[in-house]
Short mmCIF file of C-alpha atoms in Angstrom, two decimals:
data_model
loop_
_atom_site.label_atom_id
_atom_site.label_comp_id
_atom_site.label_asym_id
_atom_site.label_seq_id
_atom_site.Cartn_x
_atom_site.Cartn_y
_atom_site.Cartn_z
CA MET A 20 -46.17 22.03 -3.17
CA MET A 21 -46.44 19.08 -0.62
CA THR A 22 -49.33 18.49 1.67
CA THR A 23 -49.67 17.57 5.53
CA ARG A 24 -51.60 14.49 4.83
CA ARG A 25 -51.06 11.65 6.71
CA LEU A 26 -51.12 8.33 5.19
CA SER A 27 -53.14 5.37 6.94
CA ALA A 28 -51.94 4.17 10.07
CA MET A 29 -52.67 0.29 8.54
CA PRO A 30 -50.39 -0.58 5.83
CA GLY A 31 -52.64 -1.11 2.75
CA SER A 32 -52.08 -3.48 -0.26
CA HIS A 33 -49.71 -0.71 -1.91
CA ALA A 34 -47.53 -0.72 0.97
CA TRP A 35 -47.14 -4.60 0.44
CA PHE A 36 -46.46 -4.47 -2.90
CA VAL A 37 -43.90 -1.28 -2.55
CA LEU A 38 -42.41 -3.68 0.28
CA GLY A 39 -42.18 -6.82 -2.18
CA MET A 40 -40.57 -4.06 -5.11
CA LEU A 41 -37.96 -3.11 -2.65
CA CYS A 42 -37.17 -6.59 -1.64
CA PHE A 43 -36.85 -7.93 -5.19
CA VAL A 44 -34.19 -4.70 -5.86
CA TYR A 45 -32.54 -6.11 -2.57
CA VAL A 46 -32.38 -9.48 -4.11
CA LEU A 47 -30.85 -8.57 -6.82
CA ASN A 48 -28.53 -5.93 -5.20
CA PHE A 49 -27.14 -8.95 -2.80
CA LEU A 50 -27.26 -11.42 -5.79
CA ASP A 51 -24.98 -9.33 -7.81
CA ARG A 52 -22.75 -8.37 -4.78
CA GLN A 53 -22.54 -12.23 -3.98
CA LEU A 54 -21.44 -13.51 -7.36
CA LEU A 55 -17.74 -12.90 -7.10
CA SER A 56 -17.70 -15.09 -4.00
CA ILE A 57 -20.10 -17.61 -5.47
CA LEU A 58 -17.93 -18.23 -8.42
CA ALA A 59 -14.49 -17.48 -6.88
CA LYS A 60 -12.88 -20.73 -8.01
CA PRO A 61 -13.46 -20.51 -11.86
CA ILE A 62 -12.53 -16.77 -11.51
CA GLN A 63 -9.49 -17.56 -9.63
CA ASP A 64 -8.75 -20.03 -12.41
CA SER A 65 -9.24 -17.84 -15.23
CA LEU A 66 -7.58 -14.81 -14.05
CA HIS A 67 -4.88 -16.36 -11.68
CA ILE A 68 -5.96 -13.94 -8.62
CA SER A 69 -4.67 -15.19 -4.74
CA ASP A 70 -7.17 -15.36 -1.91
CA GLY A 71 -5.40 -12.25 -0.45
CA GLN A 72 -6.52 -10.66 -3.87
CA LEU A 73 -9.88 -12.02 -3.84
CA GLY A 74 -10.30 -10.69 -0.29
CA LEU A 75 -9.38 -7.13 -1.07
CA ILE A 76 -11.73 -6.76 -4.29
CA GLY A 77 -14.65 -8.23 -2.38
CA GLY A 78 -13.60 -6.42 0.72
CA LEU A 79 -11.67 -3.34 1.41
CA TYR A 80 -11.68 -2.08 -2.10
CA PHE A 81 -15.44 -2.75 -2.42
CA ALA A 82 -16.52 -1.36 0.81
CA LEU A 83 -14.46 2.10 0.52
CA PHE A 84 -16.52 2.79 -2.63
CA TYR A 85 -19.66 1.63 -1.46
CA CYS A 86 -19.60 3.16 2.00
CA PHE A 87 -18.37 6.50 1.28
CA ILE A 88 -20.66 6.93 -1.54
CA SER A 89 -23.65 6.00 0.52
CA ILE A 90 -23.50 9.27 2.83
CA PRO A 91 -23.75 11.72 0.03
CA VAL A 92 -26.58 9.33 -1.89
CA GLY A 93 -28.32 9.44 1.33
CA TRP A 94 -28.01 13.15 1.96
CA PHE A 95 -28.93 13.73 -1.24
CA ALA A 96 -32.20 11.33 -1.05
CA ASP A 97 -33.30 12.88 2.26
CA ARG A 98 -34.00 15.85 -0.02
CA THR A 99 -35.09 14.35 -3.36
CA ASN A 100 -37.42 11.67 -4.98
CA ARG A 101 -36.04 8.61 -3.03
CA VAL A 102 -37.61 6.25 -5.36
CA ASN A 103 -35.45 7.99 -8.51
CA VAL A 104 -32.48 7.28 -6.68
CA VAL A 105 -33.02 3.50 -5.96
CA SER A 106 -33.71 3.12 -10.02
CA PHE A 107 -31.03 4.84 -10.81
CA ALA A 108 -28.70 2.65 -8.69
CA CYS A 109 -30.13 -0.44 -9.69
CA VAL A 110 -29.05 0.61 -13.22
CA LEU A 111 -26.01 1.50 -12.63
CA TRP A 112 -24.82 -1.66 -10.45
CA SER A 113 -26.62 -3.84 -12.81
CA LEU A 114 -24.83 -2.43 -15.75
CA ALA A 115 -21.31 -2.96 -13.82
CA THR A 116 -22.12 -6.69 -13.06
CA MET A 117 -22.48 -7.16 -16.63
CA ALA A 118 -19.00 -5.37 -16.92
CA CYS A 119 -17.69 -7.88 -14.45
CA GLY A 120 -18.22 -10.82 -17.04
CA MET A 121 -16.34 -9.20 -19.64
CA ALA A 122 -12.84 -8.44 -17.38
CA ALA A 123 -9.90 -9.88 -18.71
CA THR A 124 -7.69 -8.87 -16.14
CA TYR A 125 -7.67 -8.56 -12.47
CA PRO A 126 -7.50 -4.54 -12.73
CA GLN A 127 -10.51 -4.47 -14.92
CA LEU A 128 -12.32 -6.72 -12.83
CA LEU A 129 -11.70 -4.57 -9.81
CA LEU A 130 -13.00 -1.39 -11.47
CA ALA A 131 -15.98 -3.10 -12.49
CA ARG A 132 -16.61 -4.23 -8.67
CA MET A 133 -15.93 -0.63 -7.64
CA THR A 134 -18.64 0.68 -9.93
CA VAL A 135 -20.70 -2.17 -8.65
CA GLY A 136 -20.20 -0.78 -5.14
CA VAL A 137 -20.72 3.13 -6.44
CA GLY A 138 -24.57 1.71 -7.68
CA GLU A 139 -25.37 -0.42 -4.51
CA ALA A 140 -24.43 2.53 -2.19
CA GLY A 141 -27.68 4.04 -3.50
CA GLY A 142 -30.08 0.99 -3.02
CA VAL A 143 -30.27 0.32 0.92
CA PRO A 144 -30.64 3.21 2.88
CA PRO A 145 -33.22 5.19 0.72
CA SER A 146 -35.06 1.65 0.77
CA TYR A 147 -35.22 1.65 4.51
CA ALA A 148 -36.67 5.09 4.70
CA ILE A 149 -39.44 4.38 2.02
CA ILE A 150 -40.32 1.24 4.11
CA SER A 151 -40.41 3.69 7.19
CA ASP A 152 -42.66 5.85 5.58
CA TYR A 153 -45.31 2.98 4.25
CA PHE A 154 -45.43 1.20 7.69
CA PRO A 155 -46.09 2.66 10.84
CA ALA A 156 -44.06 2.28 14.36
CA GLY A 157 -44.82 -1.04 15.78
CA ARG A 158 -44.86 -3.02 12.35
CA ARG A 159 -41.42 -1.32 11.20
CA GLY A 160 -39.88 -4.12 12.58
CA THR A 161 -41.66 -7.07 10.50
CA ALA A 162 -41.55 -4.94 7.18
CA LEU A 163 -37.82 -4.43 7.74
CA GLY A 164 -37.25 -8.05 8.58
CA LEU A 165 -39.12 -8.95 5.22
CA TYR A 166 -37.16 -6.36 3.39
CA ASN A 167 -34.05 -7.82 5.02
CA LEU A 168 -34.81 -11.11 3.32
CA GLY A 169 -33.04 -9.70 0.46
CA PRO A 170 -29.81 -10.72 1.18
CA PRO A 171 -30.47 -14.31 1.84
CA ILE A 172 -32.73 -14.68 -1.27
CA GLY A 173 -30.27 -12.88 -3.36
CA ALA A 174 -27.57 -15.48 -2.04
CA ALA A 175 -29.59 -18.34 -2.74
CA LEU A 176 -30.66 -17.53 -6.12
CA GLY A 177 -27.07 -16.17 -7.13
CA ILE A 178 -25.69 -19.67 -6.12
CA ALA A 179 -28.44 -21.50 -7.79
CA PHE A 180 -28.34 -19.50 -11.12
CA GLY A 181 -25.20 -17.92 -10.81
CA ALA A 182 -23.32 -21.56 -10.21
CA SER A 183 -25.48 -23.41 -12.49
CA ILE A 184 -24.93 -20.75 -15.58
CA ALA A 185 -21.34 -20.98 -14.68
CA ALA A 186 -21.28 -25.09 -14.71
CA ALA A 187 -22.88 -25.07 -18.08
CA PHE A 188 -21.27 -22.36 -19.84
CA SER A 189 -18.89 -20.09 -18.32
CA TRP A 190 -18.80 -17.56 -14.93
CA ARG A 191 -18.73 -14.79 -17.56
CA TYR A 192 -22.28 -15.58 -18.50
CA ALA A 193 -23.40 -15.87 -15.00
CA PHE A 194 -22.68 -12.00 -14.78
CA VAL A 195 -24.15 -10.67 -17.85
CA VAL A 196 -27.27 -12.38 -17.55
CA LEU A 197 -27.87 -11.53 -13.75
CA GLY A 198 -27.05 -8.02 -14.57
CA ALA A 199 -29.38 -7.78 -17.41
CA ALA A 200 -32.03 -8.83 -15.00
CA GLY A 201 -31.25 -5.96 -13.09
CA VAL A 202 -31.54 -3.51 -15.65
CA ILE A 203 -35.27 -4.78 -16.44
CA THR A 204 -36.28 -4.74 -12.64
CA ALA A 205 -35.01 -1.05 -12.39
CA ILE A 206 -37.38 0.20 -15.08
CA VAL A 207 -40.28 -1.55 -13.52
CA PHE A 208 -39.68 -0.40 -10.07
CA LYS A 209 -39.60 3.48 -11.63
CA LEU A 210 -43.10 2.72 -13.35
CA THR A 211 -44.64 1.05 -10.48
CA VAL A 212 -43.79 2.52 -6.97
CA HIS A 213 -44.35 5.82 -5.80
CA GLU A 214 -42.91 8.35 -3.47
CA PRO A 215 -44.60 8.23 -0.07
CA ILE A 216 -45.09 11.26 2.22
CA ARG A 217 -41.99 11.65 4.48
CA GLY A 218 -42.97 11.14 8.32
CA GLY A 219 -46.47 10.32 7.26
CA LEU A 220 -47.13 7.72 9.78
CA ASP A 221 -44.96 8.82 12.67
CA ARG A 222 -46.78 10.07 15.83
CA ALA A 223 -45.58 13.35 16.41
CA SER A 224 -47.16 16.40 18.42
CA ALA A 225 -48.04 18.25 15.15
CA SER A 226 -48.74 16.92 11.65
CA PRO A 227 -45.72 15.97 9.58
CA LEU A 228 -44.98 18.75 7.40
CA ILE A 229 -43.22 17.50 4.07
CA GLY A 230 -42.37 21.21 3.27
CA GLU A 231 -40.07 21.34 6.36
CA VAL A 232 -36.36 22.12 6.01
CA ALA A 233 -34.59 18.66 6.16
CA SER A 234 -31.88 18.58 8.82
CA GLY A 235 -28.53 19.45 7.30
CA PHE A 236 -25.74 17.13 6.81
CA VAL A 237 -23.47 18.16 9.54
CA GLU A 238 -26.48 18.19 11.93
CA THR A 239 -27.55 14.84 11.29
CA LEU A 240 -24.08 13.59 11.40
CA LYS A 241 -23.56 15.14 14.75
CA MET A 242 -26.89 13.64 15.91
CA PHE A 243 -25.76 10.23 15.01
CA PHE A 244 -22.46 9.75 16.60
CA SER A 245 -23.52 11.80 19.91
CA ARG A 246 -26.16 9.02 20.44
CA PRO A 247 -24.52 6.06 22.07
CA ALA A 248 -27.15 3.25 21.31
CA LEU A 249 -26.96 4.56 17.61
CA VAL A 250 -23.15 4.00 17.78
CA LEU A 251 -23.21 0.63 19.81
CA ALA A 252 -25.90 -0.63 17.47
CA ALA A 253 -23.57 0.18 14.54
CA LEU A 254 -20.53 -1.35 16.17
CA GLY A 255 -22.15 -4.45 16.98
CA SER A 256 -23.39 -5.06 13.70
CA GLY A 257 -19.99 -3.99 12.20
CA VAL A 258 -18.09 -6.72 14.34
CA THR A 259 -20.82 -9.08 13.62
CA GLN A 260 -20.23 -8.59 9.72
CA ILE A 261 -16.68 -9.14 9.79
CA ILE A 262 -17.63 -12.77 10.51
CA THR A 263 -20.90 -12.92 7.99
CA TYR A 264 -18.74 -11.13 5.04
CA GLY A 265 -15.41 -13.11 6.18
CA LEU A 266 -17.04 -16.41 6.02
CA GLY A 267 -19.47 -15.57 3.31
CA ASN A 268 -16.93 -14.56 0.85
CA PHE A 269 -15.30 -17.94 1.01
CA THR A 270 -17.67 -20.33 2.38
CA ILE A 271 -18.15 -21.79 -1.60
CA LEU A 272 -14.39 -21.50 -1.97
CA PHE A 273 -13.73 -23.33 1.09
CA LEU A 274 -16.54 -26.13 0.52
CA MET A 275 -14.95 -26.62 -2.94
CA ARG A 276 -11.51 -26.60 -2.51
CA GLU A 277 -10.86 -28.04 0.79
CA LYS A 278 -14.13 -30.20 1.30
CA GLY A 279 -14.59 -31.44 -2.44
CA MET A 280 -17.98 -30.01 -3.32
CA THR A 281 -18.34 -29.52 -7.20
CA LEU A 282 -20.23 -26.38 -8.63
CA GLY A 283 -23.36 -28.59 -9.46
CA GLN A 284 -23.39 -29.52 -5.94
CA VAL A 285 -23.07 -25.70 -4.45
CA ALA A 286 -25.89 -24.90 -6.83
CA LEU A 287 -27.92 -27.34 -5.35
CA TYR A 288 -27.22 -27.53 -1.59
CA ASN A 289 -25.62 -24.25 -0.73
CA SER A 290 -28.72 -21.96 -2.41
CA LEU A 291 -31.03 -24.18 -0.01
CA ILE A 292 -29.05 -23.50 3.30
CA PHE A 293 -28.60 -19.76 2.49
CA GLY A 294 -32.18 -19.48 1.11
CA ILE A 295 -34.04 -21.28 3.75
CA GLY A 296 -31.68 -20.88 7.10
CA MET A 297 -30.58 -17.10 6.30
CA SER A 298 -34.32 -16.15 5.33
CA ALA A 299 -35.56 -18.07 8.33
CA GLY A 300 -33.21 -16.19 10.75
CA ILE A 301 -33.98 -12.76 9.25
CA PHE A 302 -37.69 -12.90 9.27
CA ALA A 303 -37.59 -14.27 13.03
CA SER A 304 -35.57 -11.48 14.35
CA GLY A 305 -37.99 -9.32 12.56
CA TRP A 306 -40.90 -11.07 14.21
CA LEU A 307 -39.18 -11.04 17.66
CA ILE A 308 -38.35 -7.63 17.51
CA ASP A 309 -41.91 -6.16 17.06
CA ARG A 310 -43.18 -8.79 19.83
CA TYR A 311 -40.58 -8.04 22.69
CA THR A 312 -39.27 -4.33 22.02
CA ARG A 313 -43.02 -2.95 23.02
CA ARG A 314 -41.89 -4.22 26.51
CA TYR A 315 -38.47 -4.59 26.72
CA LYS A 316 -36.30 -1.89 24.93
CA GLN A 317 -32.93 -3.75 25.35
CA ALA A 318 -34.49 -6.64 23.13
CA TYR A 319 -32.96 -4.66 20.61
CA ALA A 320 -29.43 -5.67 21.90
CA LEU A 321 -30.21 -8.92 23.66
CA LEU A 322 -31.78 -10.94 20.55
CA PRO A 323 -28.45 -10.46 18.54
CA ALA A 324 -26.38 -11.34 21.49
CA VAL A 325 -28.28 -14.63 22.46
CA SER A 326 -28.42 -15.52 18.86
CA LEU A 327 -24.48 -14.91 18.37
CA ALA A 328 -23.68 -16.99 21.44
CA LEU A 329 -25.96 -19.90 20.26
CA ALA A 330 -24.19 -19.83 16.89
CA ILE A 331 -20.54 -20.44 18.33
CA PRO A 332 -20.59 -24.14 18.46
CA PHE A 333 -22.20 -24.58 14.94
CA TYR A 334 -19.40 -22.57 13.35
CA ILE A 335 -16.61 -24.25 14.82
CA GLY A 336 -17.90 -27.73 13.94
CA PHE A 337 -18.52 -26.31 10.33
CA VAL A 338 -14.96 -25.40 10.03
CA TRP A 339 -13.90 -28.16 11.59
CA THR A 340 -15.70 -31.47 10.00
CA PRO A 341 -13.62 -32.91 7.26
CA THR A 342 -16.73 -33.66 4.97
CA TRP A 343 -18.76 -31.36 3.30
CA PRO A 344 -22.61 -33.07 3.75
CA LEU A 345 -21.55 -32.92 7.88
CA ALA A 346 -20.18 -29.25 7.24
CA LEU A 347 -23.15 -28.11 5.25
CA LEU A 348 -25.48 -29.21 7.91
CA LEU A 349 -23.42 -27.51 10.59
CA LEU A 350 -23.72 -24.43 8.60
CA ILE A 351 -27.64 -24.14 9.08
CA GLY A 352 -27.02 -22.90 12.30
CA PRO A 353 -24.74 -19.93 11.68
CA THR A 354 -26.76 -19.11 8.86
CA PHE A 355 -29.99 -18.96 11.11
CA LEU A 356 -28.36 -17.17 13.83
CA ASN A 357 -25.59 -14.86 12.32
CA TYR A 358 -28.06 -12.50 11.15
CA PHE A 359 -30.58 -11.55 13.94
CA TYR A 360 -28.23 -8.50 14.50
CA LEU A 361 -29.40 -6.87 10.83
CA SER A 362 -33.14 -6.39 11.26
CA SER A 363 -32.53 -5.11 15.28
CA SER A 364 -30.18 -2.59 14.47
CA VAL A 365 -32.00 -1.06 11.27
CA ALA A 366 -35.08 -0.92 13.13
CA LEU A 367 -33.68 0.76 15.96
CA VAL A 368 -32.03 3.39 14.14
CA GLN A 369 -35.24 4.10 11.95
CA GLU A 370 -37.16 4.40 15.01
CA GLU A 371 -34.82 6.78 16.98
CA VAL A 372 -34.30 9.30 14.41
CA ARG A 373 -36.74 12.17 12.61
CA PRO A 374 -38.14 11.17 9.36
CA ASP A 375 -35.95 13.50 7.71
CA GLN A 376 -33.00 11.98 9.08
CA ARG A 377 -33.90 8.30 8.24
CA VAL A 378 -31.97 7.90 4.85
CA MET A 379 -28.62 9.48 5.99
CA SER A 380 -29.00 8.08 9.22
CA GLY A 381 -29.60 4.64 7.34
CA ALA A 382 -26.39 5.46 5.64
CA LEU A 383 -24.24 6.36 8.25
CA LEU A 384 -25.22 3.03 10.34
CA LEU A 385 -24.37 0.92 7.05
CA LEU A 386 -21.25 3.07 6.84
CA VAL A 387 -19.95 1.84 10.22
CA MET A 388 -21.24 -1.57 9.59
CA ASN A 389 -19.80 -2.08 6.08
CA LEU A 390 -16.23 -0.39 6.51
CA ILE A 391 -15.73 -2.45 9.67
CA GLY A 392 -17.15 -5.62 8.32
CA LEU A 393 -17.65 -5.86 4.58
CA GLY A 394 -14.14 -3.53 4.53
CA PHE A 395 -12.08 -5.81 6.89
CA GLY A 396 -13.57 -9.34 7.14
CA PRO A 397 -13.15 -10.63 3.64
CA THR A 398 -10.02 -8.77 3.64
CA TYR A 399 -8.63 -10.44 6.88
CA VAL A 400 -9.68 -13.82 5.99
CA GLY A 401 -7.88 -13.67 2.26
CA ALA A 402 -4.67 -12.45 3.88
CA ALA A 403 -5.13 -15.01 6.80
CA SER A 404 -5.37 -17.79 4.13
CA ASP A 405 -2.42 -16.28 2.08
CA TYR A 406 -0.43 -16.13 5.30
CA PHE A 407 -1.19 -19.80 6.32
CA ARG A 408 -0.78 -21.45 2.87
CA ALA A 409 3.08 -22.02 3.81
CA ALA A 410 2.32 -24.04 6.84
CA TYR A 411 -1.13 -25.60 5.61
CA PRO A 412 -0.91 -25.67 2.13
CA ASP A 413 -4.04 -27.74 2.03
CA HIS A 414 -6.03 -26.29 4.72
CA SER A 415 -5.03 -22.65 4.63
CA LEU A 416 -8.77 -21.53 4.73
CA GLN A 417 -9.70 -23.39 7.20
CA MET A 418 -7.17 -22.14 9.62
CA ALA A 419 -8.37 -18.30 8.36
CA LEU A 420 -11.89 -18.97 9.21
CA TYR A 421 -11.00 -20.53 13.12
CA THR A 422 -9.39 -17.01 13.34
CA LEU A 423 -12.90 -15.45 13.20
CA VAL A 424 -14.24 -17.04 16.45
CA PRO A 425 -13.06 -14.47 18.70
CA PHE A 426 -14.93 -11.66 16.74
CA TYR A 427 -18.20 -13.44 18.11
CA PHE A 428 -17.15 -12.68 21.58
CA LEU A 429 -16.19 -9.02 20.64
CA ALA A 430 -19.59 -8.58 18.98
CA ILE A 431 -21.59 -10.20 21.92
CA PHE A 432 -19.94 -7.79 24.11
CA LEU A 433 -20.99 -4.88 22.38
CA PHE A 434 -24.58 -5.96 21.93
CA LEU A 435 -24.61 -6.84 25.73
CA TRP A 436 -23.41 -2.88 26.23
CA LEU A 437 -25.97 -1.54 24.18
CA ALA A 438 -28.55 -3.43 26.13
CA ARG A 439 -27.56 -1.76 29.07
CA VAL A 440 -27.57 1.58 27.37
CA LEU A 441 -31.17 0.87 26.28
CA ARG A 442 -32.23 -0.15 29.84
CA ARG A 443 -30.57 2.50 31.55
CA ASP A 444 -31.89 5.62 29.45
CA GLY A 445 -35.50 4.40 27.85
CA ARG A 446 -37.39 7.55 27.36
CA PRO A 447 -40.06 7.73 24.94
CA THR A 448 -39.22 9.55 21.48
CA PRO A 449 -41.68 11.16 19.16
CA ASN A 450 -41.41 8.21 16.72
CA GLY A 451 -42.30 5.59 19.55
CA GLY A 452 -38.94 4.08 19.69
CA ILE A 453 -36.73 5.14 22.53
CA ALA A 454 -33.99 7.83 23.79
CA SER A 455 -30.54 7.11 24.21
#
């Protein structure tokens, strides 16, 4: 029988430890996911696959499993021990990552990558809810911003270790070694992290009762898609992810094939760019959210809109410049500015819904974001590159990446629309957020 005891409003040392563990699991989540794009060139050379096939396996096929599995996983996690769900998910995607390194054909690699997607579907949504039950409103933007450092750190470590292992031995060893690290981490996570009280830190008229009946699947589904602010946050984030995933899945292949970088140079320079640039952007966005949303609710939307507008000239310059040193310098701009949307949208959704709806609401946010961004972005860029190859045999990826520019403007439009909704309807919610 669960108690009605509230957790302390101020996060203690254990809360920060849990946040650190969740962030590290997220690092491995994103690291394993990004290995395919990091090692695209040697994988293509070994398995003889095209840009289009690479885009499908890293985009649409992966997204279909990752997105739709996340919904039942979110519903299940809202009713069970979320720590157990994260632990099992980490084991599953790590074993599947090891299987990627053993693939001898494209179908075998495809099957292993789909299994990675199934496992990773159980990692992020429960983690959002766990963090929201360890950190109170007003501190969640910073906490979620720190948690969302997982992707840049994972990308940086994946580039550094994955490319280094592949350069020294084989791309296959990189998958096996880094997958094994995930299995060990899952065991440590299970032994050291404890399930928090659901809603224990939320301001409400009555004390949060853990024994209350959780919202039904259909109820949460209807709630999410009936709220304009939540839907616009998801759509704006999804269109932004067309850019981030479309670019991210082909950046290293683009730099190696069309700008002349080597795996050794990638391991050193790209890891620094992604590790520092993306981390700084995500951390800065979390800090700015907590600072400005206390007074201006529309800051949840204006921060991503402004950052994306500032990123456009840097992105065009990165794609255009003929030398990789200047390309890397210009890449710092999009790497820093493209990810302000993430902490904004996650914090908005977690603030806007009831504690018993958080995991599934986070899963629904990821469903929309990833179906649009992860599903379409890499698939589109890979197909566009194959299309341009006949006319631009040496610069097909460059032409494909140019076509991502209009998506910047579409994302900015959606976030400005969201800002208008938040400004128009700004009633306080029980969780300290805003109603839409």
